[in-house]
Tab-separated table of C-alpha atoms in Angstrom:
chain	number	residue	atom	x	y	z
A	24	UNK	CA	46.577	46.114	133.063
A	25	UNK	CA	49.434	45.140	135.050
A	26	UNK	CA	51.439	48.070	135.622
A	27	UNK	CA	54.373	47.254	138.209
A	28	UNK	CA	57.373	45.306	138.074
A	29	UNK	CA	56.767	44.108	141.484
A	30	UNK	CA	53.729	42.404	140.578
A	31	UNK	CA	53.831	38.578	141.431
A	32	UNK	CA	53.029	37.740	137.450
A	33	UNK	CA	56.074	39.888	136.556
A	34	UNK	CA	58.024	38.503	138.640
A	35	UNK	CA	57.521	34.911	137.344
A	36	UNK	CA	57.865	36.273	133.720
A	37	UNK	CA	60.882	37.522	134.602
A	38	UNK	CA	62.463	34.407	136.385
A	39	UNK	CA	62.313	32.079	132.760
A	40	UNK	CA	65.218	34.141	131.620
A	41	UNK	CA	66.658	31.484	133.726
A	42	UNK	CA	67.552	28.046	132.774
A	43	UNK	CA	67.212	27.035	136.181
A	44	UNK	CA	63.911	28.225	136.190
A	45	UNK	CA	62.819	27.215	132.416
A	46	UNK	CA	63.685	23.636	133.619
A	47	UNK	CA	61.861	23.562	136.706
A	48	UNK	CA	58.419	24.827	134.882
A	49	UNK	CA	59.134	23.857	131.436
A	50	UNK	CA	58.510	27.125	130.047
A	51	UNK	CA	60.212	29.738	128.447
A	52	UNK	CA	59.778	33.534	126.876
A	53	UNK	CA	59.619	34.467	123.140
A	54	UNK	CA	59.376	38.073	121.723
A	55	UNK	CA	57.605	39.635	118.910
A	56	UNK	CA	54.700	38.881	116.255
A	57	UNK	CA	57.005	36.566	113.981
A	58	UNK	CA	58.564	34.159	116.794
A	59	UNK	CA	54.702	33.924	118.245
A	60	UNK	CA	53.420	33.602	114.879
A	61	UNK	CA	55.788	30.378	114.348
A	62	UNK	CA	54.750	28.637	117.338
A	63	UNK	CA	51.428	28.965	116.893
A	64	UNK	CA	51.515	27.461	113.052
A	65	UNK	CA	53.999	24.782	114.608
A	66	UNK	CA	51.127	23.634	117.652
A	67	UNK	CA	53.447	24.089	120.283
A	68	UNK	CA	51.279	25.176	123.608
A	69	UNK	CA	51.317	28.590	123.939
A	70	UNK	CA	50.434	29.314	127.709
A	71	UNK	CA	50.242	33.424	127.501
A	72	UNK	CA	50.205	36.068	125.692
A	73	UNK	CA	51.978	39.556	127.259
A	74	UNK	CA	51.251	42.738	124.836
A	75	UNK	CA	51.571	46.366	125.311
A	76	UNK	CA	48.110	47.618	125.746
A	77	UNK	CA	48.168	51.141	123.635
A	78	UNK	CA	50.893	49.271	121.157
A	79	UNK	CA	49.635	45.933	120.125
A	80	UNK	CA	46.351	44.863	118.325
A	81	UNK	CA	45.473	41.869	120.152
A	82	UNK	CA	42.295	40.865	118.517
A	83	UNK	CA	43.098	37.773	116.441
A	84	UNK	CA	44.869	35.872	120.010
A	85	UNK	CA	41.908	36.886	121.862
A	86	UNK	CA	41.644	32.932	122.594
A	87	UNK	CA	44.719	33.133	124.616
A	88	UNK	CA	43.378	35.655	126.941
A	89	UNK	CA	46.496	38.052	126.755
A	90	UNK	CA	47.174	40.136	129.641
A	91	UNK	CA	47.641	43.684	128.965
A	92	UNK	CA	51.443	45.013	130.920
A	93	UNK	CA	52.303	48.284	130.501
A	94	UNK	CA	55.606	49.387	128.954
A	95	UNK	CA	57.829	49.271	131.852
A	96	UNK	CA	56.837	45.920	132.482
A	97	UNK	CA	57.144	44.728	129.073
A	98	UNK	CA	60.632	46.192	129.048
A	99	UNK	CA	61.514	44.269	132.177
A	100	UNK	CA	60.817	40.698	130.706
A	101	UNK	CA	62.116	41.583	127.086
A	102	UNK	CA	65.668	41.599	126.306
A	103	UNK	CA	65.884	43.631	122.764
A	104	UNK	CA	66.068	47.423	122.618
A	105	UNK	CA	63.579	47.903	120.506
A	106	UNK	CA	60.714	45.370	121.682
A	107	UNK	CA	57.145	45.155	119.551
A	108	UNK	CA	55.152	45.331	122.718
A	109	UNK	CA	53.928	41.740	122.245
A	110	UNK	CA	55.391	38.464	124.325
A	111	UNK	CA	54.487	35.233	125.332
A	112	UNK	CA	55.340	32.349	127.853
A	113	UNK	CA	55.665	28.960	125.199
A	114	UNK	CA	55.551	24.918	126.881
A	115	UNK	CA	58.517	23.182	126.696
A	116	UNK	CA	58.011	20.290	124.027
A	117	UNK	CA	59.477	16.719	125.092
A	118	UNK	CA	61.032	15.804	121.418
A	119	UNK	CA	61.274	12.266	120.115
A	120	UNK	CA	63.915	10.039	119.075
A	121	UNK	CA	62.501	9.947	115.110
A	122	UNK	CA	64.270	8.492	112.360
A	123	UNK	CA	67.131	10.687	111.150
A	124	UNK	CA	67.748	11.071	107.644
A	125	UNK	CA	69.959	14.104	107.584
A	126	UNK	CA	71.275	15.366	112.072
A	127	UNK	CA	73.281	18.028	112.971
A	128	UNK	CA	75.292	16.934	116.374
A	129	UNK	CA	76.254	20.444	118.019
A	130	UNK	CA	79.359	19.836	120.669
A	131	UNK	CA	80.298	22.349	123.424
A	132	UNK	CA	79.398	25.314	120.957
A	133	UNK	CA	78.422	28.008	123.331
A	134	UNK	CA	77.811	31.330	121.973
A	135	UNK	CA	74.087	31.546	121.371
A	136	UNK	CA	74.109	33.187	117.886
A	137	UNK	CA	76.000	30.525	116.676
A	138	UNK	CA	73.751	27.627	117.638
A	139	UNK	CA	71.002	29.731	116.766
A	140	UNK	CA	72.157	30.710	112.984
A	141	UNK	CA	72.691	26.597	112.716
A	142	UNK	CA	69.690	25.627	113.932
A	143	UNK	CA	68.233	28.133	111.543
A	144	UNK	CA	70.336	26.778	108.607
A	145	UNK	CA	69.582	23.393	109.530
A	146	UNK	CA	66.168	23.873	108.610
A	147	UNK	CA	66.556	25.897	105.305
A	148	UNK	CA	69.321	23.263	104.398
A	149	UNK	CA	66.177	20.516	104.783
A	150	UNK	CA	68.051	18.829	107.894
A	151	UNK	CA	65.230	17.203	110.198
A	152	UNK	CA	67.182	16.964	113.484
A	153	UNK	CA	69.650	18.537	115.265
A	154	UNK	CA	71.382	17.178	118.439
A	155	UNK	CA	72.901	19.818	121.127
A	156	UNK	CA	75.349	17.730	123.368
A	157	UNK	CA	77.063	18.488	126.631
A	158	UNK	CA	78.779	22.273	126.832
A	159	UNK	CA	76.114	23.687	124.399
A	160	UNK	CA	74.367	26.827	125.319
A	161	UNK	CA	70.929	25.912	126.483
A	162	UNK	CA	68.327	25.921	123.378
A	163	UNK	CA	65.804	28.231	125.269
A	164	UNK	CA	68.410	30.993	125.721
A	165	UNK	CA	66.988	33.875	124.652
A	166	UNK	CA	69.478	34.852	122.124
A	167	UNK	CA	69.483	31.319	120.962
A	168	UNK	CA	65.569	31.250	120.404
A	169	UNK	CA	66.117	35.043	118.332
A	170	UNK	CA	69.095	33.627	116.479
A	171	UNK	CA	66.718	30.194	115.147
A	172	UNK	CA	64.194	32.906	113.531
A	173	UNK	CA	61.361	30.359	114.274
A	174	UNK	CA	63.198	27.519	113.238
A	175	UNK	CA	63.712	26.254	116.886
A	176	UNK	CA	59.626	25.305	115.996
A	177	UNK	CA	60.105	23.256	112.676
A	178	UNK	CA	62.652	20.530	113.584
A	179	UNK	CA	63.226	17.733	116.179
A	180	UNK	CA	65.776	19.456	118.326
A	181	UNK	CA	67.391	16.763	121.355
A	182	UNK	CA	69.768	17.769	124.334
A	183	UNK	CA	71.346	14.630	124.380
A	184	UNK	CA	74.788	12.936	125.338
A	185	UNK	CA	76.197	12.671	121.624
A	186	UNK	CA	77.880	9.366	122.014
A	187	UNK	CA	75.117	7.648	122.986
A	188	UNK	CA	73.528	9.143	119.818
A	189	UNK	CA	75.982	8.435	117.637
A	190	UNK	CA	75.932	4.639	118.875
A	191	UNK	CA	72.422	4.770	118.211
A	192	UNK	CA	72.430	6.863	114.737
A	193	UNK	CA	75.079	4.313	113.526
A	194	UNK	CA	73.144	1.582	114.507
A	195	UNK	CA	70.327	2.831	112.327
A	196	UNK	CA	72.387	2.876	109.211
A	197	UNK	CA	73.347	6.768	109.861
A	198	UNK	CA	76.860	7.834	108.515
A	199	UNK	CA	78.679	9.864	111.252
A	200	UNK	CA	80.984	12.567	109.641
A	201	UNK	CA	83.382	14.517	112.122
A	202	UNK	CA	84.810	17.962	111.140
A	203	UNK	CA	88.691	18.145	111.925
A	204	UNK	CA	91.805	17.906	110.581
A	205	UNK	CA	93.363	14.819	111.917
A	206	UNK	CA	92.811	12.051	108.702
A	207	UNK	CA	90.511	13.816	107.490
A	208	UNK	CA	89.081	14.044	103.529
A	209	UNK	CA	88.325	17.718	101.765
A	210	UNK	CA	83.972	17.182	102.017
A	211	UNK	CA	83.543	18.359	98.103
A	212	UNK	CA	85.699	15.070	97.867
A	213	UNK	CA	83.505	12.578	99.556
A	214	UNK	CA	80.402	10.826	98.320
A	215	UNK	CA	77.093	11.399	100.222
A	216	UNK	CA	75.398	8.733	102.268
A	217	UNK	CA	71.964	8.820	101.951
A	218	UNK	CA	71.288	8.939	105.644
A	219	UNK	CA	74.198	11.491	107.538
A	220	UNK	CA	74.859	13.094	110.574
A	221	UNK	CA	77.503	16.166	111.055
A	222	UNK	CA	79.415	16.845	114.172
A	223	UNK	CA	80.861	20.320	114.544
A	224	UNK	CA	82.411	21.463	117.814
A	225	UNK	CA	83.391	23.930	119.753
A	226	UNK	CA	85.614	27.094	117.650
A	227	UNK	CA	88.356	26.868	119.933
A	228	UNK	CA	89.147	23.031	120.599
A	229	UNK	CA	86.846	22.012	117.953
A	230	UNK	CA	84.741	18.118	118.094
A	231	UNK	CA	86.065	16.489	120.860
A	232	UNK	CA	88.873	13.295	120.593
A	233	UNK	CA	85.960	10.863	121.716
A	234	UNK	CA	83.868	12.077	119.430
A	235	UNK	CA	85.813	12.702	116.592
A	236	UNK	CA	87.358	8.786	116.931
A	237	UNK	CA	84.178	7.583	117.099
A	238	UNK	CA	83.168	9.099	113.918
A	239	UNK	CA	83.105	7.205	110.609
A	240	UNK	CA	84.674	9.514	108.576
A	241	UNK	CA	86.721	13.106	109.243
A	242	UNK	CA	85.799	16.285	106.804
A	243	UNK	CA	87.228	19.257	107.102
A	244	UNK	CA	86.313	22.489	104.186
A	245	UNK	CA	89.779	23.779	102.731
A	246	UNK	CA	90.945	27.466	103.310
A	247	UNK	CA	92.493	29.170	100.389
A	248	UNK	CA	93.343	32.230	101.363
A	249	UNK	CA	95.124	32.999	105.241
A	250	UNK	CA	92.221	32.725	107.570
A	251	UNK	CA	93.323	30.271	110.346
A	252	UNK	CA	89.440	28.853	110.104
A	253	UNK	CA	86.096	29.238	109.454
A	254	UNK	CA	82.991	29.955	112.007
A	255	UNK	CA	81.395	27.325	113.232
A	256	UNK	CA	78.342	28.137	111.774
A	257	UNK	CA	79.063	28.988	108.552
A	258	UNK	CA	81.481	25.551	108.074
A	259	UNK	CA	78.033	23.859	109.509
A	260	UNK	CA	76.039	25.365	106.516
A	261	UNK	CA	78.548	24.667	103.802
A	262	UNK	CA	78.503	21.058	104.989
A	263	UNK	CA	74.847	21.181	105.686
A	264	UNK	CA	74.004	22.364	102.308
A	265	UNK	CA	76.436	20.218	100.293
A	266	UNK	CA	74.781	17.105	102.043
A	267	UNK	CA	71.658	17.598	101.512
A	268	UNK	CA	72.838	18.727	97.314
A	269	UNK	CA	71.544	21.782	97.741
A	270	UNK	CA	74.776	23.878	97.810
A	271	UNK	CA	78.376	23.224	96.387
C-alpha cells in the first residue's frame, strides 16, 4: 500500500490535474465506481486503478492490477469532498473526423459545469459529436469530466478550430445554425435539416462575429418573461432537443 504523499507514484497522479501535464502523457484522472464503470463499457484504455484499501472491493478489476493508497493519498489526487475511495488514470483517445449527422460546436465557453452539463445533454439529446473550439475549458478538466456523467465516453468529442469545421461540416451537406440575435429566426420557427450543427458561445459575448457570419442561419430561443438570457447550457439543450424532435 502506498501510504505517503511524497511517494514518486503520487506525485505523478497528482501532476494530471494539469493540462500541461495531461497533454504531455495523454492521460488524465477520473473518480468513483460510475465514471470508471463508463470507460470501461466504452473500451477506452484504462491504465490504473487507485482504491482505498479498507474502503473499496476491488475484486472484479483485479485485471488492472490496482494499487492499494491509503486515504491521505487518495484525498491528495481526488478533488470531491466526499471521494468513494476508488480512482483511476484513463488514455487519452485520438477522436476521428466521422460523419456528423447532428454536432454541437462549443465557442470560448469556459466554466467547466457548463461544457460538462452539454456534453452530457448532447448525448441524451442523441447528438453524435460535439466540437470544443478555441477559449473552451479543456475537456479533461476535472470538473468538466464530473459534469459529462460518463458521457465524455459515448460521443466523438474534437478540440478543433471551429471554422475550419464549419468549412468542412458545410461541405458535407451539414446545416450550420448560430445562436444570436443579430437576423436571427425564433428556432420553434425554423424547419430542421436533416444533418445540423449548433454553435453556442461564450455567456458573456456570446458566438463570435466570424463565426456567427459564417453560419447559415441565426436562432435565437425567445424570453417571455424579464430574464436578460438564458444559460448557455440550458439554451444548448432546448435547441439540442428540438433538433433532434425529441423536445419542443
Amino acid at each position: 500500500m502506498i501510504t505517503s504523499v511524497k511517494n514518486e507514484k503520487v506525485k505523478e497522479w497528482r501532476k494530471l490535474k494539469q493540462k500541461k501535464e495531461r497533454d504531455i502523457k495523454g492521460e488524465f484522472l477520473i473518480e468513483g465506481y460510475h465514471l470508471i464503470e463508463e470507460a470501461h463499457k466504452s473500451d477506452w484504455e484504462i491504465a490504473e486503478i487507485i482504491y482505498e484499501d479498507e474502503k473499496v472491493d476491488v475484486r472484479e478489476l483485479s485485471s488492472y492490477d490496482p494499487v492499494a493508497v491509503s486515504d491521505n493519498v487518495m484525498a491528495a489526487i481526488t478533488d470531491t469532498r466526499t471521494p468513494q475511495g476508488i480512482a483511476a488514470v484513463v488514455k487519452k483517445k485520438q477522436f476521428s473526423r466521422l460523419p456528423v449527422k447532428k454536432a454541437l460546436l462549443i465557442d470560448n465557453v469556459q466554466d467547466p459545469g457548463n461544457v460538462g452539463t452539454m456534453i452530457r445533454t448532447a448525448d441524451a439529446a442523441g447528438f453524435d459529436t460535439v466540437m470544443l473550439g478555441k477559449g473552451t475549458v479543456d475537456l479533461y478538466n476535472e470538473k468538466v469530466i464530473r459534469a459529462t456523467q460518463g458521457s465524455l465516453f459515448h460521443l466523438n468529442i474534437l478540440e478543433a478550430d471551429l471554422e475550419t469545421e464549419m468549412d468542412r461540416l458545410m461541405a458535407d451537406g451539414v446545416t450550420v445554425w448560430s445562436t444570436g440575435l443579430e437576423k436571427a429566426s425564433p428556432y420553434h420557427e425554423m424547419q430542421v435539416p436533416e444533418k445540423v450543427a449548433i454553435i453556442v458561445g461564450n455567456e458573456g459575448s456570446g458566438v463570435s462575429a466570424e463565426l456567427m457570419e459564417k453560419a447559415e442561419q441565426n436562432v435565437l430561443i425567445p424570453i417571455f418573461g424579464k430574464a436578460e438570457s438564458l444559460n448557455v447550457s440550458i439554451a444548448a439543450a432546448i435547441l439540442m432537443y428540438y433538433v433532434t424532435g425529441n423536445g419542443v
